[in-house]
mmCIF file of C-alpha atoms in Angstrom:
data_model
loop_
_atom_site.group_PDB
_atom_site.id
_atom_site.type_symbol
_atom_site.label_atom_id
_atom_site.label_comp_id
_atom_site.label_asym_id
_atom_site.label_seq_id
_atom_site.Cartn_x
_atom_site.Cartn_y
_atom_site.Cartn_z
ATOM 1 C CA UNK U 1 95.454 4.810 -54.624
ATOM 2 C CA UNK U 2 98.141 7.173 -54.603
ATOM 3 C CA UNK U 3 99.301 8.409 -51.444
ATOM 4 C CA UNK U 4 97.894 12.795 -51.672
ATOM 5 C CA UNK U 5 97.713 14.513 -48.638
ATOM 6 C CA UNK U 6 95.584 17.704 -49.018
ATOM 7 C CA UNK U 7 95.090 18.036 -45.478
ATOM 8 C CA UNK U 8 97.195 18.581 -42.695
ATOM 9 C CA UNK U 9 100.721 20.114 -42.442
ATOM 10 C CA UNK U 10 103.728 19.607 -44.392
ATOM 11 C CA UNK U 11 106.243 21.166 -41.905
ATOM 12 C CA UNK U 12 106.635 17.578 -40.565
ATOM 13 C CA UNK U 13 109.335 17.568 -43.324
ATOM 14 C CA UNK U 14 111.048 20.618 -43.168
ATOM 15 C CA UNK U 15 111.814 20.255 -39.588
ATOM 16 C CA UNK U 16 114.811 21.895 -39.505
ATOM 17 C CA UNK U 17 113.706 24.873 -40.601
ATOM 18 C CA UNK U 18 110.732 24.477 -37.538
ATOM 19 C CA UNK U 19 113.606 23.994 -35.420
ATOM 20 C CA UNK U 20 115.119 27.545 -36.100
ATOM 21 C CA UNK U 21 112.096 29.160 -36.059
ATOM 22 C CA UNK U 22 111.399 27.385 -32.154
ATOM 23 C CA UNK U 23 114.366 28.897 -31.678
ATOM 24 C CA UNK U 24 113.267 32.629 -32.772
ATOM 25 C CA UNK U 25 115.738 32.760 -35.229
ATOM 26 C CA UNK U 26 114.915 34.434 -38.590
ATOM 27 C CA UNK U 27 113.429 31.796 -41.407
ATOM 28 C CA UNK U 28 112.242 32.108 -44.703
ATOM 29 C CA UNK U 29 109.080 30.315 -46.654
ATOM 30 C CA UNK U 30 108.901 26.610 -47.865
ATOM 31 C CA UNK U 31 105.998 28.190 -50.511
ATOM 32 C CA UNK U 32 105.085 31.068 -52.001
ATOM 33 C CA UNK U 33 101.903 31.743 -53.956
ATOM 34 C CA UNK U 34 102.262 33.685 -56.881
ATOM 35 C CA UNK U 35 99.690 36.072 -59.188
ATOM 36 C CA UNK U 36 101.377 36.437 -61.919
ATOM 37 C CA UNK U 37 98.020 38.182 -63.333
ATOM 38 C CA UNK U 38 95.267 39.753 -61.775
ATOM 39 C CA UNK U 39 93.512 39.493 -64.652
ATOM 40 C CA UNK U 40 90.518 36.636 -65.579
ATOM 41 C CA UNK U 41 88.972 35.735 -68.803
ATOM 42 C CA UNK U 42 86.022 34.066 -66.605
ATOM 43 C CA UNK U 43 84.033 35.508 -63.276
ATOM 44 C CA UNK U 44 83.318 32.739 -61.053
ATOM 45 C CA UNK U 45 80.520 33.701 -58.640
ATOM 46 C CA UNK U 46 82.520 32.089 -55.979
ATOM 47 C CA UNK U 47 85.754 33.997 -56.403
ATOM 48 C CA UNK U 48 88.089 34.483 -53.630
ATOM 49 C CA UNK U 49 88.807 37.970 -54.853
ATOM 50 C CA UNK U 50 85.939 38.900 -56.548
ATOM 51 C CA UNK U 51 86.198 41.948 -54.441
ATOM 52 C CA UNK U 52 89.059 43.132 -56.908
ATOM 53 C CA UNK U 53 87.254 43.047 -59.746
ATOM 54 C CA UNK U 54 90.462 41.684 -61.451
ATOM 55 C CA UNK U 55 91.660 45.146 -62.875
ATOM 56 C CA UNK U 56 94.259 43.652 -65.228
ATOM 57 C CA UNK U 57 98.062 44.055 -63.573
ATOM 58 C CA UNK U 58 100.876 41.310 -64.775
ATOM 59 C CA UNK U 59 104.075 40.810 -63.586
ATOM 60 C CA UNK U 60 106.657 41.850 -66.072
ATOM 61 C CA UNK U 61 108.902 38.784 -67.392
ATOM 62 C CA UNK U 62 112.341 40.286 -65.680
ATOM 63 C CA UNK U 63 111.059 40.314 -62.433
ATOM 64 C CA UNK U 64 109.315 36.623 -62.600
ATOM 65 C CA UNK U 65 112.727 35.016 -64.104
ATOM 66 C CA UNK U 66 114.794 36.813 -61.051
ATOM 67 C CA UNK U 67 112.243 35.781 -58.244
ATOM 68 C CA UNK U 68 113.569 32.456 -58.992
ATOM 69 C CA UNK U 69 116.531 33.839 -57.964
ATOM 70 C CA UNK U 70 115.450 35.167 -54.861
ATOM 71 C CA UNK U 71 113.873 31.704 -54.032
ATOM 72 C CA UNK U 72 117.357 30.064 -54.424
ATOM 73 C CA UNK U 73 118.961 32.761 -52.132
ATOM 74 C CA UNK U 74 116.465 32.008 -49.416
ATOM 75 C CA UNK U 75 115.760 28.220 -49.964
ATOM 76 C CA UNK U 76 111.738 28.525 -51.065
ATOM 77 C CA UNK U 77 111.166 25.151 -51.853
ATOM 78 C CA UNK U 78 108.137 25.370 -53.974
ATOM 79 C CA UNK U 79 105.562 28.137 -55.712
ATOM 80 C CA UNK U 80 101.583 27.811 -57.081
ATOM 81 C CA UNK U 81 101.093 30.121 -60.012
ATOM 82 C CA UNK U 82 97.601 31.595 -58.788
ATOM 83 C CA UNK U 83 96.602 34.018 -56.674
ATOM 84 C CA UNK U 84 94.151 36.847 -57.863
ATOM 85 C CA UNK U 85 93.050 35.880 -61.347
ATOM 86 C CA UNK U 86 94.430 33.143 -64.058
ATOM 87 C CA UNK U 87 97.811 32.624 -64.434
ATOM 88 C CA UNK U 88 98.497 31.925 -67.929
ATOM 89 C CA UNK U 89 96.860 35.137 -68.945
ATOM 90 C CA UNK U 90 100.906 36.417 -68.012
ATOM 91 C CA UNK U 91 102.115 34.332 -71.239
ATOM 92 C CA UNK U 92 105.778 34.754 -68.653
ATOM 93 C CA UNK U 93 104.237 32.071 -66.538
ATOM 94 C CA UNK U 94 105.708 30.034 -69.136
ATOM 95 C CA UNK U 95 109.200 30.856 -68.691
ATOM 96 C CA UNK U 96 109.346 31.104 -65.008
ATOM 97 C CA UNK U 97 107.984 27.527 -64.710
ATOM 98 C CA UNK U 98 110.752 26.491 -67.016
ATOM 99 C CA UNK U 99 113.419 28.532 -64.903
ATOM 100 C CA UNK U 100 111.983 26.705 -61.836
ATOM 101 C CA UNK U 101 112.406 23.366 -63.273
ATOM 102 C CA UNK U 102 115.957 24.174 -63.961
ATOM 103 C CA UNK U 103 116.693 25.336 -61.046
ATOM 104 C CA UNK U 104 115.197 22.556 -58.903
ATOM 105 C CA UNK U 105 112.351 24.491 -57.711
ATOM 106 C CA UNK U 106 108.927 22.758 -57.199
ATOM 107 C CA UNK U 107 106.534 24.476 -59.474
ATOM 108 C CA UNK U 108 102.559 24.622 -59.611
ATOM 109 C CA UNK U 109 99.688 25.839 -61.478
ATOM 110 C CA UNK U 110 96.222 25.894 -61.070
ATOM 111 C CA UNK U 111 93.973 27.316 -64.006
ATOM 112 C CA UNK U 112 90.509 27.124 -65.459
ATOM 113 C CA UNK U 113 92.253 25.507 -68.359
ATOM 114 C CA UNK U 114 90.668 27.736 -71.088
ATOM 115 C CA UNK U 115 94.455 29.418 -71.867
ATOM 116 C CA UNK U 116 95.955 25.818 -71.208
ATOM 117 C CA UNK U 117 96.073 25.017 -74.470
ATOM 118 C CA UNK U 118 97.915 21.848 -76.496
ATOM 119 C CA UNK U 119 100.865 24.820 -77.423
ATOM 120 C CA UNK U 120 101.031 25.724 -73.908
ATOM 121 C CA UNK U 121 101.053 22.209 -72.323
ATOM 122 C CA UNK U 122 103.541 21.184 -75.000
ATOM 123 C CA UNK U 123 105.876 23.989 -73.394
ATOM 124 C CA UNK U 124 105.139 23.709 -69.431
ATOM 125 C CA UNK U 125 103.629 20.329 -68.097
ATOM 126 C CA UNK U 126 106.944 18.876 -68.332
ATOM 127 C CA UNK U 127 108.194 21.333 -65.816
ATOM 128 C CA UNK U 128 105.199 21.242 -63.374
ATOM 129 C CA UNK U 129 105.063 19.180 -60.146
ATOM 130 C CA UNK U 130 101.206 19.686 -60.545
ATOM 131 C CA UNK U 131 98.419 20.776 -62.093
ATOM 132 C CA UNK U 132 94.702 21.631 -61.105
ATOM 133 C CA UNK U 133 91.627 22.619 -63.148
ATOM 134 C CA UNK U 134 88.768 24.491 -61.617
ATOM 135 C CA UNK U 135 85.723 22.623 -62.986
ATOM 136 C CA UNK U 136 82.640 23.507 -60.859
ATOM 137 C CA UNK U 137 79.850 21.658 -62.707
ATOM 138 C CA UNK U 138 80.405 18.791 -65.396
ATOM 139 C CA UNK U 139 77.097 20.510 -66.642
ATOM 140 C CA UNK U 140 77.900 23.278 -69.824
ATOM 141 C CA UNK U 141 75.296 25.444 -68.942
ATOM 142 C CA UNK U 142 75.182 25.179 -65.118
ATOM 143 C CA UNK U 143 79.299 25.564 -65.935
ATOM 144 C CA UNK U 144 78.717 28.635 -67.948
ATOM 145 C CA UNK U 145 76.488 30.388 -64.843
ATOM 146 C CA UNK U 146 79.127 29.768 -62.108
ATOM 147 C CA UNK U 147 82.207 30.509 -63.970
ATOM 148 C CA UNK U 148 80.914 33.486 -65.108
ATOM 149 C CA UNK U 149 81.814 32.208 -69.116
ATOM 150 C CA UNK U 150 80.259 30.373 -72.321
ATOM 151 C CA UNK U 151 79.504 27.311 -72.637
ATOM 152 C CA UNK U 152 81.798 26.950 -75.327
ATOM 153 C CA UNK U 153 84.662 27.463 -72.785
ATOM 154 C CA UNK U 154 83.280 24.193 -71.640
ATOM 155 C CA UNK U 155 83.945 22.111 -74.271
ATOM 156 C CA UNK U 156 87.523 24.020 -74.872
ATOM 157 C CA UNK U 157 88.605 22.912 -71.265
ATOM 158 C CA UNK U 158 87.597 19.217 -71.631
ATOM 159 C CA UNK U 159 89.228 19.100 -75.174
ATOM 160 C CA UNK U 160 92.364 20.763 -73.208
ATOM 161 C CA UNK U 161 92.680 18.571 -70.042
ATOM 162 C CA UNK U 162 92.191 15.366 -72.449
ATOM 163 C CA UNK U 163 94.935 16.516 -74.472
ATOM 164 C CA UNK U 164 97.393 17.480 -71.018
ATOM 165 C CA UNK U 165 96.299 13.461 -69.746
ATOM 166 C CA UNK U 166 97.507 12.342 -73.429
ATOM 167 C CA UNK U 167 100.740 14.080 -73.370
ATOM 168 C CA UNK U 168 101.657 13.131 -69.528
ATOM 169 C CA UNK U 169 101.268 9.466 -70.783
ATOM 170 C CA UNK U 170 103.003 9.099 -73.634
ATOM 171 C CA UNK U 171 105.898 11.043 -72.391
ATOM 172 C CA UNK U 172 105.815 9.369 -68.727
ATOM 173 C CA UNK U 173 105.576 12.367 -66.942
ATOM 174 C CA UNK U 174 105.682 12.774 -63.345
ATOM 175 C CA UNK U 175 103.446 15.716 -63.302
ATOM 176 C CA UNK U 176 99.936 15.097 -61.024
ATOM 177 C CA UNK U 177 96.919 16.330 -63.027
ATOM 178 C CA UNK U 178 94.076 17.620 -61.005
ATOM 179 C CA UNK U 179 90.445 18.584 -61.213
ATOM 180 C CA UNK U 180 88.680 20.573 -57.833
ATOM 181 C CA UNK U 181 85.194 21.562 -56.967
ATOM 182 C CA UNK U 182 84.255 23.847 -54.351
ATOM 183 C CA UNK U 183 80.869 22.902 -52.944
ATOM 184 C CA UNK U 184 78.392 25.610 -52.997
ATOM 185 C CA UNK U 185 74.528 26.000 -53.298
ATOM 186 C CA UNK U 186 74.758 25.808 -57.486
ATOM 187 C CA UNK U 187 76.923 22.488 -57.252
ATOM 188 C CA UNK U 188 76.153 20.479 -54.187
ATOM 189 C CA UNK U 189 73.842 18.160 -56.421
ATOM 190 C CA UNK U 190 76.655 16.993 -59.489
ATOM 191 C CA UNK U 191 79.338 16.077 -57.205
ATOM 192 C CA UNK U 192 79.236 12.475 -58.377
ATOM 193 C CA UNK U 193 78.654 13.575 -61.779
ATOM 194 C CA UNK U 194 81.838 15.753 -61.780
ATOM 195 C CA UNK U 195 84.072 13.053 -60.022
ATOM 196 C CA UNK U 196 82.852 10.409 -62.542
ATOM 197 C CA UNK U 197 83.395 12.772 -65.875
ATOM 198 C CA UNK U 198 87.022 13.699 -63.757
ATOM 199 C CA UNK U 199 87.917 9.436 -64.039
ATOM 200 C CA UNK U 200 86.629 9.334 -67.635
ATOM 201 C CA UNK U 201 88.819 12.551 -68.576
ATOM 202 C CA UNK U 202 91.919 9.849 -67.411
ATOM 203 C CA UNK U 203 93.117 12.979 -64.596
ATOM 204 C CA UNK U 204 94.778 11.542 -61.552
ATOM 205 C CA UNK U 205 92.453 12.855 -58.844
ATOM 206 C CA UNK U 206 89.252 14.505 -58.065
ATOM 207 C CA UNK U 207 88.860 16.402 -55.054
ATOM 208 C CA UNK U 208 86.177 18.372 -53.463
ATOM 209 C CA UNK U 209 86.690 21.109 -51.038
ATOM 210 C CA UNK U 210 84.361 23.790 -48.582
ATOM 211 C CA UNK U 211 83.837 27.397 -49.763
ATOM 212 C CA UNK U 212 85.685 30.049 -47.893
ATOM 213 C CA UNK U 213 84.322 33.371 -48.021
ATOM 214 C CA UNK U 214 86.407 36.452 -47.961
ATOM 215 C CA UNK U 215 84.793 39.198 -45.378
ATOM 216 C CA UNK U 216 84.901 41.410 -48.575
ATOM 217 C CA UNK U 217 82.585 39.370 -50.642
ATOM 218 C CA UNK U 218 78.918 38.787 -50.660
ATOM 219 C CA UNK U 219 78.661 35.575 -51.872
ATOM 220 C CA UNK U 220 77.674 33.138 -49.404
ATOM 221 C CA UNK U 221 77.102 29.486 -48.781
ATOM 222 C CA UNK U 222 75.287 28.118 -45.303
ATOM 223 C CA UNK U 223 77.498 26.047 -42.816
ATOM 224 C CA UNK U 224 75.475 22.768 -43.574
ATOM 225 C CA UNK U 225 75.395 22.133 -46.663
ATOM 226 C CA UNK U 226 77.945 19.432 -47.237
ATOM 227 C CA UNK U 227 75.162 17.670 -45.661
ATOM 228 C CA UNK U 228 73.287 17.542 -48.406
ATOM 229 C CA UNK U 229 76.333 16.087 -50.615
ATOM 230 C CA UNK U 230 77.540 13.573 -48.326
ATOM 231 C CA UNK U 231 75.337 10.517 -50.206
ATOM 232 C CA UNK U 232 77.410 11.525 -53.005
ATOM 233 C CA UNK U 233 80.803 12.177 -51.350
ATOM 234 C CA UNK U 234 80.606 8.413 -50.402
ATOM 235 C CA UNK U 235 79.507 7.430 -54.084
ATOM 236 C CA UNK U 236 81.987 9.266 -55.503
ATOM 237 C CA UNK U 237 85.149 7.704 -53.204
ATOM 238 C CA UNK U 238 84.217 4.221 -54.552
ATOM 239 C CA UNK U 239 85.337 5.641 -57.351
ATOM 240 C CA UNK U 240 89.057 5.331 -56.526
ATOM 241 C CA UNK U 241 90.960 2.908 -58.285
ATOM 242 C CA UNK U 242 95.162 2.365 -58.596
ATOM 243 C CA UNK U 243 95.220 5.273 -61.102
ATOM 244 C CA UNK U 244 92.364 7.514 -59.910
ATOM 245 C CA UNK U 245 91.648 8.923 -56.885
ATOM 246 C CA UNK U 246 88.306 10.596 -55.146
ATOM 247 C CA UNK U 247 89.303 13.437 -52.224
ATOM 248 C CA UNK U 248 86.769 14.257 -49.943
ATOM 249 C CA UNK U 249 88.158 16.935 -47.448
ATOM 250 C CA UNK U 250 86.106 15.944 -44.848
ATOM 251 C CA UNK U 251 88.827 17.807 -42.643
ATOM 252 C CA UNK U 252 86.712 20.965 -43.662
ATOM 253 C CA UNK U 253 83.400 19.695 -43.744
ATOM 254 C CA UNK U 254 83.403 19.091 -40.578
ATOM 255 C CA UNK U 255 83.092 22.105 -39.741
ATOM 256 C CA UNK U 256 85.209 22.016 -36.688
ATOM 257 C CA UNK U 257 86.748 25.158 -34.564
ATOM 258 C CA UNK U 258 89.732 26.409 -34.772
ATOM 259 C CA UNK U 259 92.198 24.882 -32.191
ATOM 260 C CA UNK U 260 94.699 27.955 -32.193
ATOM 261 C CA UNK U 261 94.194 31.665 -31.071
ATOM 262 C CA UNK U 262 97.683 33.153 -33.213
ATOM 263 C CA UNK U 263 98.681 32.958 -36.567
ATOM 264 C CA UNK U 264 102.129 31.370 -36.561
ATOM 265 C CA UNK U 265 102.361 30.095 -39.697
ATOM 266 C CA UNK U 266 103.184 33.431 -41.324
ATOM 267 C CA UNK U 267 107.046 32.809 -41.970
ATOM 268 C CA UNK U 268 106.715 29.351 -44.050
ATOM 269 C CA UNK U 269 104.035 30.834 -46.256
ATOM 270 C CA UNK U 270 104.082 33.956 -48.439
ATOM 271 C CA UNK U 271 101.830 35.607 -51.129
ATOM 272 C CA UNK U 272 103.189 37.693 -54.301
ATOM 273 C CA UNK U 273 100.519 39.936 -56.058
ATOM 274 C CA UNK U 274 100.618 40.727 -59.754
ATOM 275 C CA UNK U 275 101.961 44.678 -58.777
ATOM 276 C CA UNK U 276 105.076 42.874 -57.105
ATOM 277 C CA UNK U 277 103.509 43.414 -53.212
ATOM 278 C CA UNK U 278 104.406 40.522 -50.616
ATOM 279 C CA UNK U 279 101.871 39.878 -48.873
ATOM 280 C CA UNK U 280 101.293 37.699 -45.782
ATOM 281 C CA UNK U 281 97.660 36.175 -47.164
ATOM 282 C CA UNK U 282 94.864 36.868 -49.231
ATOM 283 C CA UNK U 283 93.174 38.311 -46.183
ATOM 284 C CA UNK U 284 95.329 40.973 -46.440
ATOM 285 C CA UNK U 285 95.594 41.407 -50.113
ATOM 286 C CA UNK U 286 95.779 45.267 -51.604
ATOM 287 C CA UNK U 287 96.104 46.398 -47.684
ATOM 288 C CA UNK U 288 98.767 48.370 -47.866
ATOM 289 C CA UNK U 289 99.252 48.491 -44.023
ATOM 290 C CA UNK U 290 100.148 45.001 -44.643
ATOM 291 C CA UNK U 291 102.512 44.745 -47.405
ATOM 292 C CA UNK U 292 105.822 43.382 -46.061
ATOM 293 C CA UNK U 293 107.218 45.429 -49.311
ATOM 294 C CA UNK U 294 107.438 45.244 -53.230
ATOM 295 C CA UNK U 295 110.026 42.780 -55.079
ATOM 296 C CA UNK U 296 109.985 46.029 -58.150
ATOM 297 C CA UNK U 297 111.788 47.439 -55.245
ATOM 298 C CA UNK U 298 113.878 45.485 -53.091
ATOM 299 C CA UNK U 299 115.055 41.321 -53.585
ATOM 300 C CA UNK U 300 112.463 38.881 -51.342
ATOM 301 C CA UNK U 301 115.509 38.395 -48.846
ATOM 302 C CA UNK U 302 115.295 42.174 -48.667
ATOM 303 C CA UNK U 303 112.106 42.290 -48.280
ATOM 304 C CA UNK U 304 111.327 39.526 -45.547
ATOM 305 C CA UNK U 305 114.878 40.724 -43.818
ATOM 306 C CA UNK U 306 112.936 44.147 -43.589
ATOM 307 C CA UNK U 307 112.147 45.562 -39.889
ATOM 308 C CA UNK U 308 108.683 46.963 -41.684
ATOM 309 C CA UNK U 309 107.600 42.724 -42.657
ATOM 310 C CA UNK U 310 108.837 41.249 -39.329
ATOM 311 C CA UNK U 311 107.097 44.134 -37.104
ATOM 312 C CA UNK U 312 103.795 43.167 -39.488
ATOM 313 C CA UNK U 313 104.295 39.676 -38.810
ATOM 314 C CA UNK U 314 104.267 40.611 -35.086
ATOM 315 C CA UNK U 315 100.961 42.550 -35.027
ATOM 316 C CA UNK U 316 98.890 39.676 -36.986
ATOM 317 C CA UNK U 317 100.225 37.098 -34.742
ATOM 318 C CA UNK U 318 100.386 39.227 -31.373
ATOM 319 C CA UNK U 319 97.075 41.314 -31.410
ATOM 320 C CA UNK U 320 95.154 40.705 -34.859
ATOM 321 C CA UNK U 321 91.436 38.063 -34.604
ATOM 322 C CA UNK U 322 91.689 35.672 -36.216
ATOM 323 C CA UNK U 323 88.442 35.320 -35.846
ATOM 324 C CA UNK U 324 87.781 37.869 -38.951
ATOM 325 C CA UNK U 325 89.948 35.672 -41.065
ATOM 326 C CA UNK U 326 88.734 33.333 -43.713
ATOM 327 C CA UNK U 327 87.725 29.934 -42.380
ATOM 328 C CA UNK U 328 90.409 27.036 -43.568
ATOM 329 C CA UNK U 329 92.864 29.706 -44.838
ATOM 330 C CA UNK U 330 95.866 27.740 -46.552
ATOM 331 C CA UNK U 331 97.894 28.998 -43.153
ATOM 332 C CA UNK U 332 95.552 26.783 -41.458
ATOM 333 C CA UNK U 333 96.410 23.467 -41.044
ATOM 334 C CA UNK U 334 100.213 24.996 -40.236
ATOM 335 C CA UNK U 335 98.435 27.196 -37.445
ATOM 336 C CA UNK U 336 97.308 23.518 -36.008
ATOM 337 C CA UNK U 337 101.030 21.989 -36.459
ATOM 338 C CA UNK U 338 103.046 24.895 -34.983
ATOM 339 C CA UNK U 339 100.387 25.655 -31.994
ATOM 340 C CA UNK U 340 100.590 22.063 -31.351
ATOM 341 C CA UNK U 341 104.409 22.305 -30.888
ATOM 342 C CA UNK U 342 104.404 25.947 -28.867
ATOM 343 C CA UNK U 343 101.627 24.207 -26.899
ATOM 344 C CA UNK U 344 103.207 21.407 -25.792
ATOM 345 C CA UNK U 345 100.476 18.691 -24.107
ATOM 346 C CA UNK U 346 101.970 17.109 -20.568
ATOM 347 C CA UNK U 347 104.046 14.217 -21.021
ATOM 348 C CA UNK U 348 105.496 14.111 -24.548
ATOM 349 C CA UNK U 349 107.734 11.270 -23.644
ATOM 350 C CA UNK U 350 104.654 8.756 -23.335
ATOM 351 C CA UNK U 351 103.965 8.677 -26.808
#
């Protein structure tokens, strides 16, 4: 099995940049998360954002090519194309991925696959670090209900993602190909199933993951009931092999409270919406009270250089609960690293 690491922090290798944030001075984020659409051709029950209602924005192409640019100036070391709806519905996604590449910037996308067709992989999976398909059930129908689509969309994805596994192995590509579930009350029963039609597809990994729900949603699913999947979590992981690998994030299913009282992690991880806002997290997504400022307006140095952003920053660390925050927020497992390090345990040295 290939070494993945979906859990936990990655700041363990950027530590210099931990090092001048110890030391209060100003840094800038290792990621950014991009929308480069808030549009969606499907509407997944379990959306993070369904509270938007995706009311179709895209980024124009200038201003994706030049936040490349801004990600040099600042040393971002990496992006994931997706955000509020699907990425490739901004046909620039395209060209900013290939900008990335050339400019030795780690680049991601994650996509239902339907717009992730043989012309588009042909163009982009050359220039990705990795790639993830949403596939909720391996069921059409059941498929269709959840993701809000047809069940023709269905067969167009599989057709798709077998075509992407073709062309990363006849052309040796580095590129990690992906499929996720979230586990919710529609799905908890094919999570075998999916893992075993992710191997026969010839992806790289499977992984399954906890729903999160956004305090603006309705959509729900009860604490417990990973418990009902975990016969089939432990099926599906003897499923791993040399070139195929079964993720369980049993990080998250266990349920377990959060260790930290502040949001730290604000600085190494940003959000850009499809209307050009900065954003510290989806939490906080269309609340303008908490836009750190627009890229149509100012550079992302400019922006995160800003008085406005670092007083913002100040408030959700200093006096905002995180207790109304979604649970196992992708700031999450950084809130654990950098507590651990303001928090320092007695005697370090006896390690």
């Amino acid at each position: 099995m290939k070494n993945y690491f979906l859990d936990g922090s990655k700041l363990l290798y950027h530590l210099p940049r931990v090092e001048k944030w110890l030391k209060g001075e100003q840094v800038y984020p290792v990621h950014v998360e991009i929308s480069p659409s808030s549009g969606c051709n499907y509407r997944c029950i379990l959306c993070c954002v369904d509270y938007k209602k995706h009311k179709l924005q895209n980024l124009s192409k200038e201003l994706m090519l030049r936040i490349i640019d801004d990600f040099k100036e600042v040393g971002v070391k990496s992006f994931l194309l997706a955000g509020e709806g699907e990425p490739l519905l901004n046909r620039h996604s395209i060209d900013m991925l290939q900008k990335a590449k050339e400019a030795g910037i780690d680049g991601a996308l994650t996509t239902n696959g339907v717009l992730f067709t043989p012309q588009v992989v042909d163009k982009v999976l050359d220039a990705l670090s990795w790639t993830r398909y949403s596939i909720q059930s391996p069921r059409p129908k059941k498929y269709a209900l959840i993701h809000g689509t047809s069940e023709s969309d269905f067969d167009t994805v599989m057709e798709n993602i077998k075509y992407a596994v073709k062309v990363k192995k006849d052309k040796n590509l580095k590129v990690t190909i992906g499929i996720q579930q979230i586990l919710i009350n529609e799905n908890f029963n094919v999570v075998l199933e999916n893992a075993k039609m992710a191997k026969e597809l010839g992806v790289d990994y499977f992984t399954i993951k906890r729903f999160s729900k956004h305090p603006s949603n309705t959509y729900d699913v009860p604490e417990d009931l990973f418990k009902k999947s975990i016969p089939q979590f432990k099926e599906a992981e003897k499923l791993s092999d040399k070139s195929f690998t079964v993720l369980i994030r049993w990080n998250q299913f266990d349920n377990q409270p959060k260790t930290y009282n502040k949001c730290r992690g604000l600085p190494f991880i940003t959000q850009i919406l499809a209307n050009g806002g900065v954003y510290p997290c989806c939490q906080f997504f269309d609340k303008e009270e908490f836009s750190y400022g627009n890229l149509y307006d100012n550079t992302l140095k400019e922006v995160l250089d800003s008085e406005h952003a670092k007083k913002i920053m100040k408030f959700i660390e200093e006096k905002y609960d995180i207790k109304k925050c979604m649970t196992y927020c992708r700031h999450h497992s950084t809130n654990i690293f950098l507590d651990g390090l303001v928090n320092r345990p007695l005697h370090i040295n006896f390690i």
